[in-house]
Tab-separated table of C-alpha atoms and ligand atoms in Angstrom:
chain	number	residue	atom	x	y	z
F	1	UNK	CA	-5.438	6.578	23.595
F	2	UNK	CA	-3.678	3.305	21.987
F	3	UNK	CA	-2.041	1.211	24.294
F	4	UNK	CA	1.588	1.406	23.748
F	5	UNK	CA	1.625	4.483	22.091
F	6	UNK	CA	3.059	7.057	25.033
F	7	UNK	CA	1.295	10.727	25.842
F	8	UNK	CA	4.780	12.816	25.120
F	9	UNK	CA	5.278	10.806	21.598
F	10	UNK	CA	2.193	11.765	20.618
F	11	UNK	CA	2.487	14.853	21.858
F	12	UNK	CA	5.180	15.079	19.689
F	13	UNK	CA	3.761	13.975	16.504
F	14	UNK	CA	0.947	16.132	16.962
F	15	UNK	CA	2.751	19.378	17.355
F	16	UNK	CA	5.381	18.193	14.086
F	17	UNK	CA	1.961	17.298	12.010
F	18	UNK	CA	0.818	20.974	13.112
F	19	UNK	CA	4.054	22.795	11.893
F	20	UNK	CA	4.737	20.310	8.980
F	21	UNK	CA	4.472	21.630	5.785
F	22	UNK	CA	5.198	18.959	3.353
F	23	UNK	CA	4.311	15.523	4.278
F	24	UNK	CA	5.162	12.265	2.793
F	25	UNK	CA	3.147	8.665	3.853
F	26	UNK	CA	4.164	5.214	2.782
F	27	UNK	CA	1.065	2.765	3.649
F	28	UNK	CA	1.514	-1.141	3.488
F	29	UNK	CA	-0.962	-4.350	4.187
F	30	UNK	CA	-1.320	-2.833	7.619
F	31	UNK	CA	-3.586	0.076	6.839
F	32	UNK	CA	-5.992	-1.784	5.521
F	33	UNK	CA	-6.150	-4.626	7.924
F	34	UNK	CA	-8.839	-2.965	10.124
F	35	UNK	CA	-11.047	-2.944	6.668
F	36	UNK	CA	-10.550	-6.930	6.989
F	37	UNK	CA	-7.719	-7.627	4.559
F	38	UNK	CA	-5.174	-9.894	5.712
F	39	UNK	CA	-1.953	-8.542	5.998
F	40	UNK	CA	0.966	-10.921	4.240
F	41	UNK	CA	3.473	-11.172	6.930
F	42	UNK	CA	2.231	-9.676	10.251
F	43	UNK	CA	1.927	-12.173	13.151
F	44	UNK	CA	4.748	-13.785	12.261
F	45	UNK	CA	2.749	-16.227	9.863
F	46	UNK	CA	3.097	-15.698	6.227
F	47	UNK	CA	0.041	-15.812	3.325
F	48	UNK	CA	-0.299	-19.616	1.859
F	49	UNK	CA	-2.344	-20.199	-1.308
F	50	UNK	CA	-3.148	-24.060	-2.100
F	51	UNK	CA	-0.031	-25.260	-0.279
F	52	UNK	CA	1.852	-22.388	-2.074
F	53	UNK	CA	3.581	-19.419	-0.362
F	54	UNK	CA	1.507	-15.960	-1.903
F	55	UNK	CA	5.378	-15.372	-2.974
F	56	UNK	CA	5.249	-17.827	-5.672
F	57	UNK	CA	1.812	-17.587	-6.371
F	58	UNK	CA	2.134	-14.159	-7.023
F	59	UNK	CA	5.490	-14.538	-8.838
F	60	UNK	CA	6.625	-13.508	-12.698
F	61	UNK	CA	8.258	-17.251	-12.958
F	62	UNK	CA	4.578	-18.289	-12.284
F	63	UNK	CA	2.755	-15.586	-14.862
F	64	UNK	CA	4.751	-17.509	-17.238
F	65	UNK	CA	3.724	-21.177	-16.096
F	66	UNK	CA	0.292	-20.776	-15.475
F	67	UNK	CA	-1.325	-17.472	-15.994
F	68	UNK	CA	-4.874	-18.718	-15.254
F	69	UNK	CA	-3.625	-20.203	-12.089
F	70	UNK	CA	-2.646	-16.404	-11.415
F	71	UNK	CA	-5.579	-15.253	-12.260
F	72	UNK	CA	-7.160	-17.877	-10.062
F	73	UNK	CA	-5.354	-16.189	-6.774
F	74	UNK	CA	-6.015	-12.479	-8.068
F	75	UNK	CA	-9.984	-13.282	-8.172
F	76	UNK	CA	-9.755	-14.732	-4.860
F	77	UNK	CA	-8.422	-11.659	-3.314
F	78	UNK	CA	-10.976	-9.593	-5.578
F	79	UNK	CA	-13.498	-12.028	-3.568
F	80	UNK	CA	-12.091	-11.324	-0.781
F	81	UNK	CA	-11.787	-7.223	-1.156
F	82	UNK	CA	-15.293	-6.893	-2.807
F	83	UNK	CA	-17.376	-6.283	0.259
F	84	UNK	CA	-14.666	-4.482	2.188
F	85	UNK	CA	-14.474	-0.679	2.804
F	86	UNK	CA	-11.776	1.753	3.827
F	87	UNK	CA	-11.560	2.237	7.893
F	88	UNK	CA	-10.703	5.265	9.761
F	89	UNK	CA	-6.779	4.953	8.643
F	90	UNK	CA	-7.531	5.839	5.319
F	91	UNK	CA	-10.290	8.163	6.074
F	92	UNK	CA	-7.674	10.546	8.054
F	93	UNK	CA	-5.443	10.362	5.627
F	94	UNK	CA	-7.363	11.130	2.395
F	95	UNK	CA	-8.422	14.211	5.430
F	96	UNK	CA	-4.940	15.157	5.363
F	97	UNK	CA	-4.019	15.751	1.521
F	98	UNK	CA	-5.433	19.219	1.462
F	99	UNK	CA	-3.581	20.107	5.017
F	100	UNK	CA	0.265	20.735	3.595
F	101	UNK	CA	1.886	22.624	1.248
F	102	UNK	CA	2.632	19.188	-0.204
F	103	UNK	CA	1.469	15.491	0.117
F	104	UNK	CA	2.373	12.720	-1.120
F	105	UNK	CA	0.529	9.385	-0.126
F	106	UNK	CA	2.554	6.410	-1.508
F	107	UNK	CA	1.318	2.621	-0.939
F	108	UNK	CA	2.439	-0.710	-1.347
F	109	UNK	CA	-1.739	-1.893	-1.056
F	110	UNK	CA	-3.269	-2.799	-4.424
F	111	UNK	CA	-6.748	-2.640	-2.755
F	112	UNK	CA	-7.803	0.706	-4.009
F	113	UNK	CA	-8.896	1.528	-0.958
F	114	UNK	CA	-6.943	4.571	0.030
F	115	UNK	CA	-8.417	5.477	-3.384
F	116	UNK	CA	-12.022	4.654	-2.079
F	117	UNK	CA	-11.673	6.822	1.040
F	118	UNK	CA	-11.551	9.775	-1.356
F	119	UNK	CA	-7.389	10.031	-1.377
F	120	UNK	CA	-6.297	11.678	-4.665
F	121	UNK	CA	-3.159	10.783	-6.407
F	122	UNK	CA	-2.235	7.596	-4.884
F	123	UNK	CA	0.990	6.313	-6.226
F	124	UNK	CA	0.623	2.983	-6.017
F	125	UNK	CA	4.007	1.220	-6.584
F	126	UNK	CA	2.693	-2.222	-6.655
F	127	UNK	CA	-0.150	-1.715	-9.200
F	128	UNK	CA	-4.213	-2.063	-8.680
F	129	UNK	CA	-5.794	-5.578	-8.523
F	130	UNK	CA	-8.955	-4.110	-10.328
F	131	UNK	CA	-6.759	-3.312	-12.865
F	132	UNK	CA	-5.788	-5.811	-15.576
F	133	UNK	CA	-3.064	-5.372	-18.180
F	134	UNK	CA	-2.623	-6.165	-21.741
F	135	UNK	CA	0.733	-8.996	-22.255
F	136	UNK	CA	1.379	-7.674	-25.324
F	137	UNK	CA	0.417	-3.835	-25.999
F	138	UNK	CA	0.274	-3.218	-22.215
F	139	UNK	CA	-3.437	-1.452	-22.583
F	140	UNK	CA	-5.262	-1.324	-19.231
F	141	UNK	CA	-8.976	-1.731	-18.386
F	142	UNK	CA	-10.799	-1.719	-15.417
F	143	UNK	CA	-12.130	-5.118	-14.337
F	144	UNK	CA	-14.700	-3.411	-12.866
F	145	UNK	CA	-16.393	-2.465	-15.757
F	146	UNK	CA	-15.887	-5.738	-17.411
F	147	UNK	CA	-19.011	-7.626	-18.387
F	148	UNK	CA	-17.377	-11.177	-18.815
F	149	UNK	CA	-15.811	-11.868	-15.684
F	150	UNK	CA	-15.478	-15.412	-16.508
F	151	UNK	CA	-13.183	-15.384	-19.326
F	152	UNK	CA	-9.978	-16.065	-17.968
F	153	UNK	CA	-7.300	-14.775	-19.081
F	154	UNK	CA	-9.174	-11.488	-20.581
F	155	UNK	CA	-8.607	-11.070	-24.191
F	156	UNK	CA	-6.926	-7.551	-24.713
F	157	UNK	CA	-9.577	-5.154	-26.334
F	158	UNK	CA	-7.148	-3.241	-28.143
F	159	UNK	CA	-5.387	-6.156	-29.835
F	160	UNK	CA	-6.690	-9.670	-28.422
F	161	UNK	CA	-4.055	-10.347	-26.475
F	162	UNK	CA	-4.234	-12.319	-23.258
F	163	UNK	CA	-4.278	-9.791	-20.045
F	164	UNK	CA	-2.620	-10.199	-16.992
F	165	UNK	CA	-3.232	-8.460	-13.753
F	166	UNK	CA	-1.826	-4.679	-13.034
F	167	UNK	CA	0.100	-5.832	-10.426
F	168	UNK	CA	3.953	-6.056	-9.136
F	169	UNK	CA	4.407	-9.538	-9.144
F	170	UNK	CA	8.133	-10.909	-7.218
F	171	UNK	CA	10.545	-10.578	-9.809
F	172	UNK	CA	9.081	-7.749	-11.330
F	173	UNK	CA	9.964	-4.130	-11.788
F	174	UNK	CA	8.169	-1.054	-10.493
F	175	UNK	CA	5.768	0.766	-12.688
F	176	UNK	CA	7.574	3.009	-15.012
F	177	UNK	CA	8.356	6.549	-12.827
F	178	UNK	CA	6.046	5.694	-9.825
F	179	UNK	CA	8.973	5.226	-7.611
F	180	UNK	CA	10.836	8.303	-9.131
F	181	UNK	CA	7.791	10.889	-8.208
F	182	UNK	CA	7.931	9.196	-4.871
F	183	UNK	CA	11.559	9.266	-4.389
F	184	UNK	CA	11.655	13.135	-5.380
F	185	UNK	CA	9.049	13.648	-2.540
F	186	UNK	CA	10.370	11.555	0.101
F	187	UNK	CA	13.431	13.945	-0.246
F	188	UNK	CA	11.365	17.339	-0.591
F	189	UNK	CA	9.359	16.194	2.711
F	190	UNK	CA	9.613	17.473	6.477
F	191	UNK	CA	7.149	15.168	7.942
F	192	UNK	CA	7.085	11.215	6.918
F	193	UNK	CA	4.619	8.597	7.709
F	194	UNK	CA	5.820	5.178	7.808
F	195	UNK	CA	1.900	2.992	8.657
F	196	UNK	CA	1.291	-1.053	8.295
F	197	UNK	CA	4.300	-2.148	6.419
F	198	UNK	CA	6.722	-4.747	7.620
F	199	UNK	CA	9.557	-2.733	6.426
F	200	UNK	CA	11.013	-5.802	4.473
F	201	UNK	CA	10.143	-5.099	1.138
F	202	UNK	CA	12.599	-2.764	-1.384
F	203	UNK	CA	12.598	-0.677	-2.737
F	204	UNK	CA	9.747	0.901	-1.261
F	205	UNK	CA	11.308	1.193	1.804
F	206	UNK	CA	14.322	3.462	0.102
F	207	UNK	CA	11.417	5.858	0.723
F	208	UNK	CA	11.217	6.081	4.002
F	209	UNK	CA	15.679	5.992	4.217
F	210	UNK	CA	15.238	8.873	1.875
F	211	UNK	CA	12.925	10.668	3.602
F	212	UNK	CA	15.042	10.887	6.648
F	213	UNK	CA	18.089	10.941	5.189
F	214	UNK	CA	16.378	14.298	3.979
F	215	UNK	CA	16.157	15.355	7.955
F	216	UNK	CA	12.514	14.841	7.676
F	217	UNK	CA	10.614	13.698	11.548
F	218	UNK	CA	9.844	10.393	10.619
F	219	UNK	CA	6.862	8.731	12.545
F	220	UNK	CA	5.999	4.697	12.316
F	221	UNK	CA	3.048	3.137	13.160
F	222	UNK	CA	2.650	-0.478	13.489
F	223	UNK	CA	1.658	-2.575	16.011
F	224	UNK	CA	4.682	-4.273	15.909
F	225	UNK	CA	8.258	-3.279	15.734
F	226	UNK	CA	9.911	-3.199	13.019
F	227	UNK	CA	13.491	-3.383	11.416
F	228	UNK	CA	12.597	0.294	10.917
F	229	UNK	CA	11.393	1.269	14.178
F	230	UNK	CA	14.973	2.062	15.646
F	231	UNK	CA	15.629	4.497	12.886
F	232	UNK	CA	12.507	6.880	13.505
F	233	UNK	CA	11.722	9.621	15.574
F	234	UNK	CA	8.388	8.171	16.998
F	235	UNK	CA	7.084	4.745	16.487
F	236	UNK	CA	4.045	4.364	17.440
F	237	UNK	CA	2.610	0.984	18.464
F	238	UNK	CA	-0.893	0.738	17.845
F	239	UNK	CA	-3.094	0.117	15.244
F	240	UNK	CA	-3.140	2.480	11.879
F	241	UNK	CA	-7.038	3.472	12.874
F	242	UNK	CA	-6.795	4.046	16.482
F	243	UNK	CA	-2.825	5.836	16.339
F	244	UNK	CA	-4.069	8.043	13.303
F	245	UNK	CA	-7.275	9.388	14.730
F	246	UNK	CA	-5.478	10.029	17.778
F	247	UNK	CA	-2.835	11.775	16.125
F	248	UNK	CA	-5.248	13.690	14.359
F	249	UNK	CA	-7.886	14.163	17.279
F	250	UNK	CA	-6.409	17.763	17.945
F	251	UNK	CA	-6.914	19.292	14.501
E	1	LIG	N1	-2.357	-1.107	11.816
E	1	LIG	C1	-1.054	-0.897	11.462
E	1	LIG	N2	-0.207	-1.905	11.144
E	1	LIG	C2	-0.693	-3.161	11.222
E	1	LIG	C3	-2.032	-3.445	11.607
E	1	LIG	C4	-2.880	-2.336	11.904
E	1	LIG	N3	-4.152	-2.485	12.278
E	1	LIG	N4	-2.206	-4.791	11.591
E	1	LIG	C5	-1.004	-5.341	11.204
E	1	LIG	N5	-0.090	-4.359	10.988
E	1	LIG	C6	1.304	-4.462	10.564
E	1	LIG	C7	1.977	-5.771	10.906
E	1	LIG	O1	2.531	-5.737	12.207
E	1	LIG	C8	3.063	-5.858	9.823
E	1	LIG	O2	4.259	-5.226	10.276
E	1	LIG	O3	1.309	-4.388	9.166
E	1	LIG	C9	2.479	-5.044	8.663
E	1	LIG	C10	2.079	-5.860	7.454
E	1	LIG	O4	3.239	-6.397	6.898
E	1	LIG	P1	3.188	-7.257	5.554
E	1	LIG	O5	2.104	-8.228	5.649
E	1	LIG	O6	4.571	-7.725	5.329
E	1	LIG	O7	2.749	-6.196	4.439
E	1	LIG	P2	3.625	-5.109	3.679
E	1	LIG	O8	4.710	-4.571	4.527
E	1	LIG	O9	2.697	-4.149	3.087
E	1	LIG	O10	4.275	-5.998	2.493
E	1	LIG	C11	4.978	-5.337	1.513
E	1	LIG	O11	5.226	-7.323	0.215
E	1	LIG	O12	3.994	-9.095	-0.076
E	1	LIG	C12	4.489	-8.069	-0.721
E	1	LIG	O13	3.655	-6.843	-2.525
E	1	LIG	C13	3.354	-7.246	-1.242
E	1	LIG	O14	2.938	-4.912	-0.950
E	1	LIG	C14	3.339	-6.079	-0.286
E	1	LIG	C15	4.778	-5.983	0.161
């Protein structure tokens, strides 16, 4: 049993994931830290990247000053993600997406890694880092199956253009209608999942406001509290793993 998770909450959750017939899950950095990715913001310390904060870094203002620097901190994080897998939080829900009437599994991650665990369908409102983009014509490719790895930035193969990565940067608008499909399920739901986000970043957190504005039972993991946490039904603290196989340990 997690630590600071108590017996009636989860209780609770359990019986509401049991009668639920539409659910609705918004991951963030959090779900994936148990696979070894650092989260951004948890612990109170915030991601630095050669004396930069990751919010410049990973900023439009600097995709127009220095792409290659850009790409620079994308490949590092590639490094980073390349020998990592998907842990037990992702594994329960990718479980779960067959279980409901509906599910919709949104995430903030660009790690592909609730993709990985076998989940379907992701919408992933801040893009893929394995994913580059064309500047120009906007074509995508998969850097995965790209042979030279070195050339930096990656010439478009449609029309030579220098690519980019497939990714949200600060200052940037959503992909087109990835936060509309989400929105429209977020209201539709009667069970929402709010796991490893520190609820500061909109509008993906709308989501979660819309959800229960919707009267959905709205359920927060996190080992920490959050500005969120007063607003939900159940917040369990614990880690995403540990609170979701728990949660799901009765099915
Ligand atoms: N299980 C669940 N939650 C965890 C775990 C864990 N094992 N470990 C840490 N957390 C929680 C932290 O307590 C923190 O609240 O995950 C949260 C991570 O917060 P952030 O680092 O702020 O990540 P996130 O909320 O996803 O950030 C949102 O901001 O930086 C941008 O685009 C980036 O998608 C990101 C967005």
């Amino acid at each position: 049993m997690p630590p600071h998770t108590s017996t009636d909450a989860l209780e609770e959750v359990r019986a509401r994931l049991r009668a639920a017939r539409r659910a609705f899950v918004l991951t963030g950095a959090g779900v994936s830290a148990e696979s070894g990715v650092p989260t951004f913001r948890g612990g109170g310390q915030a991601a630095v990247w050669k004396g930069m904060p990751f919010s410049l870094i990973s900023s439009a203002e600097m995709l127009e000053r220095d792409l290659p620097a850009v790409w620079e901190w994308f490949d590092y994080r590639r490094g980073v993600l390349q020998d990592l897998r998907p842990n037990p939080a992702h594994q329960v829900l990718a479980a779960w997406q067959d279980k409901f009437d509906a599910f919709t599994l949104v995430t903030q991650n660009i790690d592909d890694l609730h993709a990985r665990a076998g989940s379907r369908a992701v919408l992933e409102l801040h893009g893929n880092i394995w994913r580059a983009r064309c500047t120009l014509c906007h074509a995508r490719t998969d850097l995965r199956e790209c042979s030279n790895e070195d050339e930096r930035p990656p010439a478009c193969r449609e029309c030579g253009s220098p690519m980019r990565p497939d990714v949200v940067l600060f200052g940037e608008m959503l992909p087109p209608g990835v936060f509309e499909r989400a929105a429209e399920a977020a209201a539709r739901c009667d069970l929402c999942f709010v796991i490893g986000t520190s609820a500061l970043v909109y509008p993906a957190m709308h989501l979660p406001e819309i959800a229960l504005q919707a009267g959905a039972y709205t359920v927060e993991i996190n080992p920490e509290r959050t500005p969120f946490s007063a607003y939900c039904h159940a917040a369990l603290q614990g880690r995403a793993g540990e609170v979701l196989k728990a949660v799901a340990s009765d099915e």
